PDB file of C-alpha atoms in Angstrom:
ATOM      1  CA  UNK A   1     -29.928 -44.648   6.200  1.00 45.00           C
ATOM      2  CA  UNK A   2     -32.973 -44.307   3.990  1.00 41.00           C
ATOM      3  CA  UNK A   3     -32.779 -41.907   1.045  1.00 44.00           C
ATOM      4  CA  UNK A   4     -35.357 -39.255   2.539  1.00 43.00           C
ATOM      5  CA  UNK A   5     -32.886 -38.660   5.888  1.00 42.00           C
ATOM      6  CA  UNK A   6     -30.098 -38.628   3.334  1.00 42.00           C
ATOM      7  CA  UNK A   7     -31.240 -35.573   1.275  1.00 41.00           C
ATOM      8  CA  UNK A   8     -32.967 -34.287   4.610  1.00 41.00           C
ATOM      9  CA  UNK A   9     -29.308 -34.307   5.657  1.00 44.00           C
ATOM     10  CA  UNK A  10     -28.361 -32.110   2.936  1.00 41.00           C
ATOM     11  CA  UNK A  11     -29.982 -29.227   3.273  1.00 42.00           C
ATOM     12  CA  UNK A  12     -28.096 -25.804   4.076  1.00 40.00           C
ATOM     13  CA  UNK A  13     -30.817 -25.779   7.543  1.00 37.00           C
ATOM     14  CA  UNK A  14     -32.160 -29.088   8.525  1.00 42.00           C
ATOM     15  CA  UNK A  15     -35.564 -29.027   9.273  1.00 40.00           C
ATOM     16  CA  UNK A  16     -38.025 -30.417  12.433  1.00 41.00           C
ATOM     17  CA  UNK A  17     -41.222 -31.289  12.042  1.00 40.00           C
ATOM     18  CA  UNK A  18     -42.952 -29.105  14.670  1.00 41.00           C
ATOM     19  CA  UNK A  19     -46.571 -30.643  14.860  1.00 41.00           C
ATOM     20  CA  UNK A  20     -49.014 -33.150  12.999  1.00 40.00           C
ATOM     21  CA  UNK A  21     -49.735 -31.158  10.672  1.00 40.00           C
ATOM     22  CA  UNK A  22     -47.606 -32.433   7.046  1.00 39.00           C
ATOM     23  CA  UNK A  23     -46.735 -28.510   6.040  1.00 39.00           C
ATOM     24  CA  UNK A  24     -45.906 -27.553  10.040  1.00 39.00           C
ATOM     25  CA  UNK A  25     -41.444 -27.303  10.030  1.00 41.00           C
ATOM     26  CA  UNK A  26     -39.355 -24.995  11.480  1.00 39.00           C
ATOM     27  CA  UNK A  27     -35.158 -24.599  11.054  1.00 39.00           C
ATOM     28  CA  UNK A  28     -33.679 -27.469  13.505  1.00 41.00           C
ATOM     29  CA  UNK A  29     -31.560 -26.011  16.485  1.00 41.00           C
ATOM     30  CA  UNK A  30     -29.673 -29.558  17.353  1.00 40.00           C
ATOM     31  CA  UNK A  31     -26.626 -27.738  15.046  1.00 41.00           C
ATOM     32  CA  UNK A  32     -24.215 -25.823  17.368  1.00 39.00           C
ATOM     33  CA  UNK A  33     -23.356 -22.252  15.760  1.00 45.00           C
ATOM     34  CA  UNK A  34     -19.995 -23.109  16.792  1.00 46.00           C
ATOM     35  CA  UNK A  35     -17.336 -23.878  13.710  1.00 47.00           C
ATOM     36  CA  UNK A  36     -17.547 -27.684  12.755  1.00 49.00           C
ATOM     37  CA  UNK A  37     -15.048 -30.127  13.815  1.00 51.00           C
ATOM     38  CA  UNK A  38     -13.236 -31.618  11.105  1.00 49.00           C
ATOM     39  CA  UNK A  39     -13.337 -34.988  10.209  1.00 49.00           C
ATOM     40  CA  UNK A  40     -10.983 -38.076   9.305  1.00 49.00           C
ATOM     41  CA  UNK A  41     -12.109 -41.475   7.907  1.00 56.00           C
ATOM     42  CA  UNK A  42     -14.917 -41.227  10.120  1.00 56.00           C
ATOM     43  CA  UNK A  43     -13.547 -39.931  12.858  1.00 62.00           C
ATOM     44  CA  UNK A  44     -14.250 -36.454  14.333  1.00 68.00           C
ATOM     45  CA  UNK A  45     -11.741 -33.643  16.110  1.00 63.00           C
ATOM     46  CA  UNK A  46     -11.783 -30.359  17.052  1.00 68.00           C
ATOM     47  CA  UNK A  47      -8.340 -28.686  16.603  1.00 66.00           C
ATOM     48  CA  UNK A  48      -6.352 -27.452  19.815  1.00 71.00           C
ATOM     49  CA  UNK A  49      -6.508 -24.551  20.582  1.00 74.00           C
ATOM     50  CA  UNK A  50      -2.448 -22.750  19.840  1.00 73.00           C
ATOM     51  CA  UNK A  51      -0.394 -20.253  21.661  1.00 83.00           C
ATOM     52  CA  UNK A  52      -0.596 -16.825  20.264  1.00 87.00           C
ATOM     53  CA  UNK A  53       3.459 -16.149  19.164  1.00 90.00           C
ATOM     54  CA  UNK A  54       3.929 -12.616  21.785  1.00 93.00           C
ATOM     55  CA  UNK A  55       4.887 -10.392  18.559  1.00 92.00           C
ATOM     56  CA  UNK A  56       1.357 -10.460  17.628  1.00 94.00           C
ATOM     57  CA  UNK A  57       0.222  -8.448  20.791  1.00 95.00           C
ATOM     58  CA  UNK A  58      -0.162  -5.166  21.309  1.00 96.00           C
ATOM     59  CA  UNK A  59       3.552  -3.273  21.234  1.00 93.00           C
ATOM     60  CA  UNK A  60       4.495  -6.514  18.913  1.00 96.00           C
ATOM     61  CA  UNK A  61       6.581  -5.559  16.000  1.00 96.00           C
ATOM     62  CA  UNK A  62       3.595  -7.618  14.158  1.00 97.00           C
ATOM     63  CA  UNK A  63       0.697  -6.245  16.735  1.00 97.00           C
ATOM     64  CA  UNK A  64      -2.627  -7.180  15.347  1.00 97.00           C
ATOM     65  CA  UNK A  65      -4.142  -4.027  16.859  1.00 97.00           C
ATOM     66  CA  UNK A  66      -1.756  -1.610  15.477  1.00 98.00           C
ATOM     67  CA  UNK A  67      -2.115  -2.886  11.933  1.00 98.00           C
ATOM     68  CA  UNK A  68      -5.945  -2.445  12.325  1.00 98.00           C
ATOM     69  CA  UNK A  69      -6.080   0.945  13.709  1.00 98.00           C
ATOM     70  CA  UNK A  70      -3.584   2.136  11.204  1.00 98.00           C
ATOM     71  CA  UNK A  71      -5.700   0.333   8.245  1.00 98.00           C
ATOM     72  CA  UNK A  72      -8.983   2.163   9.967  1.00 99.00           C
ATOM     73  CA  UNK A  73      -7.449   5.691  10.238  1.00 99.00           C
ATOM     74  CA  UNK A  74      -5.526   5.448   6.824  1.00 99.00           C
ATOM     75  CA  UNK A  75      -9.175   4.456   5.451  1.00 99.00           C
ATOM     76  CA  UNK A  76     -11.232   7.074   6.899  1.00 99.00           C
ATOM     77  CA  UNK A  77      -8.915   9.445   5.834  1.00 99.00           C
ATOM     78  CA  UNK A  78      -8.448   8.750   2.565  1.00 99.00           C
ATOM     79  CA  UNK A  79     -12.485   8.657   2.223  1.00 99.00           C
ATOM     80  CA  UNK A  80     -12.952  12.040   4.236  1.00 99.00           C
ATOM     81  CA  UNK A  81      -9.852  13.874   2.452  1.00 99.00           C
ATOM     82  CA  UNK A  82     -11.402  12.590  -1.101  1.00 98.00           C
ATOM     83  CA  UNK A  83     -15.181  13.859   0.056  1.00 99.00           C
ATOM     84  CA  UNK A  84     -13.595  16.928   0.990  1.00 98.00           C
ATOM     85  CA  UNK A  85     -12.110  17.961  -2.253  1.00 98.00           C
ATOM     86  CA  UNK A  86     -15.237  17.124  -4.065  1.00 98.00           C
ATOM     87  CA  UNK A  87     -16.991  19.581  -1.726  1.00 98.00           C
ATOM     88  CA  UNK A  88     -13.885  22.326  -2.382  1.00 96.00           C
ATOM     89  CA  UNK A  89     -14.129  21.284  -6.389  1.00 94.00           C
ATOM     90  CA  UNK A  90     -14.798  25.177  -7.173  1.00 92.00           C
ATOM     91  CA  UNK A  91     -12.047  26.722  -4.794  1.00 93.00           C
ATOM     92  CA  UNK A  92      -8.410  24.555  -3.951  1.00 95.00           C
ATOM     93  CA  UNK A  93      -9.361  20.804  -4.039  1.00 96.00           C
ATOM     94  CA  UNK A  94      -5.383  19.826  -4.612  1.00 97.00           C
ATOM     95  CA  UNK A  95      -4.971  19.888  -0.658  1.00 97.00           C
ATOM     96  CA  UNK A  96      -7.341  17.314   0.461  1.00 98.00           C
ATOM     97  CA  UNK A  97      -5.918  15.309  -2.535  1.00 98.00           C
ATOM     98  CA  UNK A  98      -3.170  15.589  -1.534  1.00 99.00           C
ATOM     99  CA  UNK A  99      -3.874  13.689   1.786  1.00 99.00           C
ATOM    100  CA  UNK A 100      -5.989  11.220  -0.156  1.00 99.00           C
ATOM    101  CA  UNK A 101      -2.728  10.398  -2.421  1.00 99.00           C
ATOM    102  CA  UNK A 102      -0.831  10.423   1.163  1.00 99.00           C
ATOM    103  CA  UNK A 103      -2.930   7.766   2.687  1.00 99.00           C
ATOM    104  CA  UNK A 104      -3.359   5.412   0.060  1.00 99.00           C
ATOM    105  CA  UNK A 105       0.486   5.539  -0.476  1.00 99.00           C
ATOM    106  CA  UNK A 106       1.079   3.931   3.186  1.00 99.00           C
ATOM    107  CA  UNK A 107      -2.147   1.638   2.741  1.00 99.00           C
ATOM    108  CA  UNK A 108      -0.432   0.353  -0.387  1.00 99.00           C
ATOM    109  CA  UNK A 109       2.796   0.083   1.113  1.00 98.00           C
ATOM    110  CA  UNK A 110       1.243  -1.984   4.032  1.00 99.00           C
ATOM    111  CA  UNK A 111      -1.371  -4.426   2.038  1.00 99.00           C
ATOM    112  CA  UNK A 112       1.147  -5.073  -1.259  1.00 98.00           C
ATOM    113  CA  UNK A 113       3.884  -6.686   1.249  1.00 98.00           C
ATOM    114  CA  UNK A 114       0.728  -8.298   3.281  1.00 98.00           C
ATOM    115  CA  UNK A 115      -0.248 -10.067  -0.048  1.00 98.00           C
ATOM    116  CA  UNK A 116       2.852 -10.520  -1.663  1.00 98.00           C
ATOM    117  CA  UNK A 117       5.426 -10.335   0.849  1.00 97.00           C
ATOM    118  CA  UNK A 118       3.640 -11.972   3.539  1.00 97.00           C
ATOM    119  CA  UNK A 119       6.567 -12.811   5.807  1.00 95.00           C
ATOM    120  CA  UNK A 120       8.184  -9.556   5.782  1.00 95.00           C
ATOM    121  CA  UNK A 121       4.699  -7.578   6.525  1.00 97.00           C
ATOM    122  CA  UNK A 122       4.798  -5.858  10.185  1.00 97.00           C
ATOM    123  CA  UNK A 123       3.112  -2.613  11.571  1.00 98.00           C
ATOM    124  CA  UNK A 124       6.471  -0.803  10.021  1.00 97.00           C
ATOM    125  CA  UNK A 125       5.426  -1.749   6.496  1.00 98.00           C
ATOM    126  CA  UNK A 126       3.212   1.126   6.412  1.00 98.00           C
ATOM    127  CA  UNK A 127       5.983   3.363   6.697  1.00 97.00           C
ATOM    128  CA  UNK A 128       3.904   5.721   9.027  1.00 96.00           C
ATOM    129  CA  UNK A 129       6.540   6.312  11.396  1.00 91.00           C
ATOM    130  CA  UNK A 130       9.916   4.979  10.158  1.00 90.00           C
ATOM    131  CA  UNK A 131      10.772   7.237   7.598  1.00 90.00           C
ATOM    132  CA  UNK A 132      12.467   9.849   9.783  1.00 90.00           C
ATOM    133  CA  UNK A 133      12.055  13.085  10.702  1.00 93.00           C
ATOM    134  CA  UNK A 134      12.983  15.101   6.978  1.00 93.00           C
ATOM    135  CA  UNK A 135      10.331  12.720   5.544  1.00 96.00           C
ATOM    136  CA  UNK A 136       7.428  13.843   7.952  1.00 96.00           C
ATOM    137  CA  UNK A 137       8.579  17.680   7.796  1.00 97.00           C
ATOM    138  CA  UNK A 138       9.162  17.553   3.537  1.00 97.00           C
ATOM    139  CA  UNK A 139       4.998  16.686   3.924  1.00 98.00           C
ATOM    140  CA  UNK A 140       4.330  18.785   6.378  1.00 98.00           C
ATOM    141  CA  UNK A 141       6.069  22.068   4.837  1.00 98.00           C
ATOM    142  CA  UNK A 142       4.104  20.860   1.655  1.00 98.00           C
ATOM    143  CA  UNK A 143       0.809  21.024   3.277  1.00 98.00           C
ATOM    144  CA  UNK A 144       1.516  24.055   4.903  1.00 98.00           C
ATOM    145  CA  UNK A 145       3.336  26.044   1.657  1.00 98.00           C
ATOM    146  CA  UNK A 146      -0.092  25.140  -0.239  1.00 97.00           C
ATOM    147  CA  UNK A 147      -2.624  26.047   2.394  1.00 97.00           C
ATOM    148  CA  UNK A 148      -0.862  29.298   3.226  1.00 97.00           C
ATOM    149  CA  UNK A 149       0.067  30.336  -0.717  1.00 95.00           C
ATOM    150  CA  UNK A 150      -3.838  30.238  -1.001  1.00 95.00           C
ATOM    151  CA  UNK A 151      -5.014  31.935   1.985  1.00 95.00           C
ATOM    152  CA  UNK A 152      -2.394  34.751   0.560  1.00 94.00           C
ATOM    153  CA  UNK A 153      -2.980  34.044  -3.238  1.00 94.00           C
ATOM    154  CA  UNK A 154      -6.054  31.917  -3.943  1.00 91.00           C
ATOM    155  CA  UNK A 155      -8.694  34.696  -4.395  1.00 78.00           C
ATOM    156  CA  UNK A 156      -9.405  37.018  -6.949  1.00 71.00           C
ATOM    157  CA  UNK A 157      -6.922  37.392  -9.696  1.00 77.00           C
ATOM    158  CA  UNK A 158      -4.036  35.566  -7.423  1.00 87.00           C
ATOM    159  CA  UNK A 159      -1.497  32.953  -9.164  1.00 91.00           C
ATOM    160  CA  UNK A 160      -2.390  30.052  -6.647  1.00 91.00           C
ATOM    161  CA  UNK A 161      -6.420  30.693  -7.524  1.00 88.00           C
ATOM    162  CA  UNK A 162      -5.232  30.861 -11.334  1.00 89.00           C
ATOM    163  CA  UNK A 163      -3.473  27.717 -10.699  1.00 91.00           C
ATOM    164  CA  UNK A 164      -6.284  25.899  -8.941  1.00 89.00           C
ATOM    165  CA  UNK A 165      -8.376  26.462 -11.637  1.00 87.00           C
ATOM    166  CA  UNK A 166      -6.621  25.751 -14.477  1.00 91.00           C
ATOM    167  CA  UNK A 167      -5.344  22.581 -15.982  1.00 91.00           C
ATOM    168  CA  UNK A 168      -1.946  22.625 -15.827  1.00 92.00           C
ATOM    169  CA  UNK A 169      -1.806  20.575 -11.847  1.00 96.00           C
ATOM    170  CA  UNK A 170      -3.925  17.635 -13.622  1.00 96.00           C
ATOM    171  CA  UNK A 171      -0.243  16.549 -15.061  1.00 97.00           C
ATOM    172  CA  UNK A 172       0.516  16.399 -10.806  1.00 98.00           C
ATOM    173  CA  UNK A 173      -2.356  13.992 -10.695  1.00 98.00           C
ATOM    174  CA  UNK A 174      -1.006  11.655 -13.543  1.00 98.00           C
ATOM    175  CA  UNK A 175       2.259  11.587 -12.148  1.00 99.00           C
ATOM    176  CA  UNK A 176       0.841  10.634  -8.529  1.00 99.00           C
ATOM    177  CA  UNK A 177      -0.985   7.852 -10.591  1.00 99.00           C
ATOM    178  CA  UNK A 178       1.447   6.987 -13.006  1.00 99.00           C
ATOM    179  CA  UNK A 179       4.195   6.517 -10.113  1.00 99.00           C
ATOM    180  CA  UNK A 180       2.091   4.588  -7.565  1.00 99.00           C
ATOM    181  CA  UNK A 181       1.419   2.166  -9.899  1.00 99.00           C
ATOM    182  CA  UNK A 182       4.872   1.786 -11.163  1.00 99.00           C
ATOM    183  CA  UNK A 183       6.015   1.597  -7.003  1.00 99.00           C
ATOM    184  CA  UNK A 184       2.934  -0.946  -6.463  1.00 99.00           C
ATOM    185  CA  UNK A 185       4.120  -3.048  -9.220  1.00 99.00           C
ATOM    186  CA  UNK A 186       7.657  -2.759  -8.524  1.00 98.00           C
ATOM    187  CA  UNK A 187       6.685  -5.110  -5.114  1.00 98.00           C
ATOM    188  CA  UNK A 188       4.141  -7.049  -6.857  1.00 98.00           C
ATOM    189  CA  UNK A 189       6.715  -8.678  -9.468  1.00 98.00           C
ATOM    190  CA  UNK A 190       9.368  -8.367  -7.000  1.00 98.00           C
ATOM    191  CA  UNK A 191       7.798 -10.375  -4.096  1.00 97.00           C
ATOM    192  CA  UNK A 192       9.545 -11.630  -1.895  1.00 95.00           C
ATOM    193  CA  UNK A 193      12.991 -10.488  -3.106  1.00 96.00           C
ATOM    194  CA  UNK A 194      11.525  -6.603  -2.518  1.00 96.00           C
ATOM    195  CA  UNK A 195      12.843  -4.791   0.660  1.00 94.00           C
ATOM    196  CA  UNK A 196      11.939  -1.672   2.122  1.00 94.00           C
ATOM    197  CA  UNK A 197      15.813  -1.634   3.848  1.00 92.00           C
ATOM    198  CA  UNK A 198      18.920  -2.426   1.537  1.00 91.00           C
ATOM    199  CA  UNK A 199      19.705  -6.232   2.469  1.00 90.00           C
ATOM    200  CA  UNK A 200      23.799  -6.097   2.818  1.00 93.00           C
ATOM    201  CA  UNK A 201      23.996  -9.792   2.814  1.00 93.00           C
ATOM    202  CA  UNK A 202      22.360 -11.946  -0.317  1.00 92.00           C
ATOM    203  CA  UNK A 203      19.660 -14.093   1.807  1.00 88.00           C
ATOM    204  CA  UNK A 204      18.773 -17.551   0.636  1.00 88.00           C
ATOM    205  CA  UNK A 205      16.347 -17.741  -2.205  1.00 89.00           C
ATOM    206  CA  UNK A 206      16.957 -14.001  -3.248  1.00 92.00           C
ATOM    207  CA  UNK A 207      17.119 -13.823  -6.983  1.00 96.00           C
ATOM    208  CA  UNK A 208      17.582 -10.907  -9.498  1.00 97.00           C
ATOM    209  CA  UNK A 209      14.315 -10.133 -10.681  1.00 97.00           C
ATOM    210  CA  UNK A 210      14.392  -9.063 -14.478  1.00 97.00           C
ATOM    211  CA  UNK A 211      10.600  -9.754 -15.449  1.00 97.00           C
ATOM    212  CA  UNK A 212       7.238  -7.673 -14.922  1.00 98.00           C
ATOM    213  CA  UNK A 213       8.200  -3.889 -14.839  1.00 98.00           C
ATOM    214  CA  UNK A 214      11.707  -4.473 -14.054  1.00 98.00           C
ATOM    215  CA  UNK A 215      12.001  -5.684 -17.788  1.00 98.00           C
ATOM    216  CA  UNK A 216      11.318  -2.057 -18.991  1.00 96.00           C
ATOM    217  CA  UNK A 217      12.788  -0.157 -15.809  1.00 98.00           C
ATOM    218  CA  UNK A 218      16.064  -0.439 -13.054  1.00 98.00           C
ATOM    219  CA  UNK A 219      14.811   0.371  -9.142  1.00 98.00           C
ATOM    220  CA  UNK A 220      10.705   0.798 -10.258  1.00 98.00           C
ATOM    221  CA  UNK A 221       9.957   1.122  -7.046  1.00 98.00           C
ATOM    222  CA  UNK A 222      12.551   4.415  -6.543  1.00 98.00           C
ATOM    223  CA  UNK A 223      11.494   5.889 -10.003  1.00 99.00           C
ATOM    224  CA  UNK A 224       7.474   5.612  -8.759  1.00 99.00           C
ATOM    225  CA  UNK A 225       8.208   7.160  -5.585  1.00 99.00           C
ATOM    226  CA  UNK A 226      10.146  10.002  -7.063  1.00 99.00           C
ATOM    227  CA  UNK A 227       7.959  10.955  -9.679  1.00 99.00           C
ATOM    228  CA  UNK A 228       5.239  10.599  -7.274  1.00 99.00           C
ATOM    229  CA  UNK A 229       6.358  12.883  -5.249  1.00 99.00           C
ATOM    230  CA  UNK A 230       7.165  15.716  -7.593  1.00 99.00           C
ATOM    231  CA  UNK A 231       3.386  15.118  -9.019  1.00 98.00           C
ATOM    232  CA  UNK A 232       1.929  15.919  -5.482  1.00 98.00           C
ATOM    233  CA  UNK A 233       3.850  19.626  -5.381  1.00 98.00           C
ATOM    234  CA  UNK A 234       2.757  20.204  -9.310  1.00 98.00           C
ATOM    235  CA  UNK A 235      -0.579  18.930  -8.027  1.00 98.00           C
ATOM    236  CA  UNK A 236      -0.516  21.771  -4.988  1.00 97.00           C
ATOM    237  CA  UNK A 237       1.016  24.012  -7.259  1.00 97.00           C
ATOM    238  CA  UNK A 238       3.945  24.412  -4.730  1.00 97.00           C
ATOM    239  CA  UNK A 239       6.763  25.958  -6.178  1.00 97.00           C
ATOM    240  CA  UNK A 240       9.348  26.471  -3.334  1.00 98.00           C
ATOM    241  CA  UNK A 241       8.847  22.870  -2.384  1.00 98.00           C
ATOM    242  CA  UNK A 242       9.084  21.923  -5.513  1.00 98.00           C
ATOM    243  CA  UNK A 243      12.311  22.998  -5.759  1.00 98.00           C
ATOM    244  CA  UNK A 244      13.101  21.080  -2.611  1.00 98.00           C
ATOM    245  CA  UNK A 245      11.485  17.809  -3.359  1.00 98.00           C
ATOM    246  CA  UNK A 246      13.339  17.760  -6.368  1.00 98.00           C
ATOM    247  CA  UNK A 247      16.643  18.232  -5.011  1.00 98.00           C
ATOM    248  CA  UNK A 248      16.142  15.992  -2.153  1.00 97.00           C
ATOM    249  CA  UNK A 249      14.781  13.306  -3.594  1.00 98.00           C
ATOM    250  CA  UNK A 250      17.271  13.328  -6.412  1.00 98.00           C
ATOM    251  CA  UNK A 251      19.851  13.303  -3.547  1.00 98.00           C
ATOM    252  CA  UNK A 252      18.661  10.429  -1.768  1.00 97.00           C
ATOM    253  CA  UNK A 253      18.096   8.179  -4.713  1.00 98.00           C
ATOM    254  CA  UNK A 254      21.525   9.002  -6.451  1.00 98.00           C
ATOM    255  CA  UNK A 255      23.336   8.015  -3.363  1.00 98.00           C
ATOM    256  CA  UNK A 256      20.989   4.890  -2.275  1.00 97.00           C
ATOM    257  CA  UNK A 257      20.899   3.678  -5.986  1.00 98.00           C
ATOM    258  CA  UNK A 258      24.817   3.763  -6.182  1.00 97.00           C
ATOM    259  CA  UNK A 259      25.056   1.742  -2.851  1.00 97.00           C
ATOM    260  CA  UNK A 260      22.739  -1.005  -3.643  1.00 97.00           C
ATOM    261  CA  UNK A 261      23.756  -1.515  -7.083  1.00 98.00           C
ATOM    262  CA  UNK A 262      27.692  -1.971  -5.575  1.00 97.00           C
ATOM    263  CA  UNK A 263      25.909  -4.586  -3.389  1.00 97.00           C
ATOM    264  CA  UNK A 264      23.797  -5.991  -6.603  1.00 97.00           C
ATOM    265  CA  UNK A 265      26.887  -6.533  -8.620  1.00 98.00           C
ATOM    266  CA  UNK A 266      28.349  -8.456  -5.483  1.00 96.00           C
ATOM    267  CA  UNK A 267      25.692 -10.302  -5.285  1.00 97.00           C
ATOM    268  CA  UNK A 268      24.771 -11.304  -8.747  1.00 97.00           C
ATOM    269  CA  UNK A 269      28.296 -10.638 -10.694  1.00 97.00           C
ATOM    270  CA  UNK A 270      28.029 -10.600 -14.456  1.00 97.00           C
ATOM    271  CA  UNK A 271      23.909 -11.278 -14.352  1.00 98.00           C
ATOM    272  CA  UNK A 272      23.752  -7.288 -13.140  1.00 98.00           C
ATOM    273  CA  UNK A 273      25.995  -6.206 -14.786  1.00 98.00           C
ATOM    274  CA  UNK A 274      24.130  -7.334 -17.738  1.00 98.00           C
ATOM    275  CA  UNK A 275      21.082  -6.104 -16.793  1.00 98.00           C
ATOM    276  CA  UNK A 276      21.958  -2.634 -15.763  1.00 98.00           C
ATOM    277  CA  UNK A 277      23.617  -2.071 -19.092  1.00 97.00           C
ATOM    278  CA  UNK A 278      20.240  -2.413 -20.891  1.00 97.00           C
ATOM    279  CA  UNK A 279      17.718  -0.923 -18.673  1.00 98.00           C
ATOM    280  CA  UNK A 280      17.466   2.751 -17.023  1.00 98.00           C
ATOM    281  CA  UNK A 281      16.075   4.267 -14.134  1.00 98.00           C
ATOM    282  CA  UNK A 282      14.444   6.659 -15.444  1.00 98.00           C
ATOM    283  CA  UNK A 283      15.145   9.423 -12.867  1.00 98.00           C
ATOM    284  CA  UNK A 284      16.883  12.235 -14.061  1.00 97.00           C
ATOM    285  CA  UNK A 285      20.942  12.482 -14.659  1.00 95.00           C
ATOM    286  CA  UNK A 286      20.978   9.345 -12.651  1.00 96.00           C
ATOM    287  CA  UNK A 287      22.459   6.189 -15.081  1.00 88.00           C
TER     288      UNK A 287
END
C-alpha cells in the first residue's frame, strides 16, 4: 500500500475524487453508518446479536422503560419546581423547593446505586413507591400544612408571610444540603456493602466499612436522611409537622438502628464493637 492511500486511509471521512478537476472531492459513502465490526489478527466479526434477560422489559423489576420515565419525570420536576420558586422569590418560594429537594432525593437514590452499586440498582432504587403508605402521607400532609398555613397566614402581617421572608428557614435549606450529601456519601464509600433493606444474613464479600464518612459518623446514611427531613419542615416553616417528623423519624431510626447493629455485631463480632464505641450517630438521644 503506497504511503498516499495510507494517510488517505486515515482521515476521520475518506474522501472521492468526484471529477478531473485536482481540487473537485466530496466525503466517500463506501463506509456503512452502521457500528464497525471488530477485528482480530486480521480477521473481521460482527458480534451476535444476545437475548435480552426478561427483567429488563417493561413490568421487569429492572424495566428499562420504567427507570427512564421515572429519571424524565423526576427531572422535569425538579427543573419546573426550582423555576417556580424563582418566579414566587417575593411571596412563599419554600414550597416548590420543597419538591425540588423531593425529586432530587429519589434521583440520587436511583443514580448513586446505578454508579456505585450497579448490581443492586432496579426501578425500586428510586424509592418512589416502596416506602409505604406513612412515608407518602408524612409528604403529603407537609405540602398541604405549608400551602394551607399561607393561604390562611402568608399575607399581610401573618406569621407564615413573616416567616417566608425572613431568614430564619435558610438553616432548613442547609440542613436539606448538609444531609443529602452526608446520605449520598454514605452509599458512595459504602458501595456495594450499602443496602436500602437490612441484609439478615452476612452475604459474601460484605465487609464493615470504617473509611470515607463512616470514619467520622455510625449509619451516615440514617443521620442525612433525618436531618434532611427536619430541614424541609424548618424550610416550609411547618410547625405541626415538625413536631411529627421529628417524632417519627426519631422512632423509626431508634428502633431500625438497634436491630441492625444486633445483626452488625453478629456479623462482625469484636470489629463493631470496636467501632461503635468510637463513633456516633449523630441523631439525637440515640447512642
Amino acid at each position: 500500500m503506497s504511503t498516499a492511500s495510507t494517510s488517505a486511509d486515515r482521515r476521520p471521512f475518506p474522501l472521492r475524487r468526484t471529477s478531473s478537476t485536482a481540487s473537485s472531492w466530496s466525503r466517500s459513502s463506501s463506509r456503512s453508518p452502521s457500528p464497525p465490526a471488530s477485528s482480530s489478527r486480521g480477521r473481521t466479526y460482527t458480534p451476535k446479536p444476545f437475548d435480552i434477560p426478561v427483567y429488563f422489559y417493561p413490568s421487569g423489576i429492572y424495566s428499562l422503560s420504567a427507570i427512564a420515565i421515572r429519571a424524565f419525570l423526576l427531572g422535569t420536576t425538579f427543573a419546573s419546581s426550582f423555576l417556580l420558586a424563582y418566579l414566587l422569590r417575593s411571596t412563599y418560594p419554600q414550597l416548590p423547593l420543597f419538591v425540588t429537594a423531593l425529586s432530587l432525593f429519589h434521583f440520587l437514590e436511583f443514580w448513586t446505586t446505578a454508579e456505585y452499586n450497579t448490581r443492586k440498582a432496579k426501578v425500586s432504587s428510586y424509592l418512589l413507591t416502596n416506602n409505604g403508605m406513612a412515608y407518602n402521607l408524612a409528604h403529603t400532609a407537609a405540602f398541604t400544612e405549608g400551602l394551607l398555613e399561607w393561604l390562611v397566614w402568608g399575607r399581610g402581617e401573618g406569621w407564615k408571610g413573616e416567616w417566608a421572608s425572613g431568614r430564619l428557614w435558610i438553616v432548613g435549606v442547609v440542613l436539606i444540603l448538609g444531609g443529602q450529601v452526608a446520605r449520598s456519601l454514605a452509599m458512595v464509600h459504602a458501595g456495594t456493602n450499602f443496602s436500602h433493606l437490612v441484609a439478615y444474613r452476612k452475604e459474601e464479600g460484605h465487609v464493615l466499612v470504617k473509611s470515607g464518612i463512616f470514619r467520622y459518623l455510625r449509619h451516615p446514611s440514617y443521620f442525612g436522611f433525618f436531618w434532611w427531613g427536619l430541614g424541609t419542615q424548618i424550610m416550609l416553616g411547618n410547625p405541626v409537622c415538625f413536631v411529627g417528623y421529628t417524632l417519627v423519624l426519631w422512632k423509626f431510626f431508634s428502633h431500625r438502628i438497634r436491630g441492625e447493629e444486633e445483626l452488625l455485631v453478629e456479623f462482625f463480632e469484636d470489629e463493631y464493637l470496636e467501632y461503635r464505641a468510637r463513633t456516633r450517630t449523630f441523631i439525637p438521644f440515640i447512642q
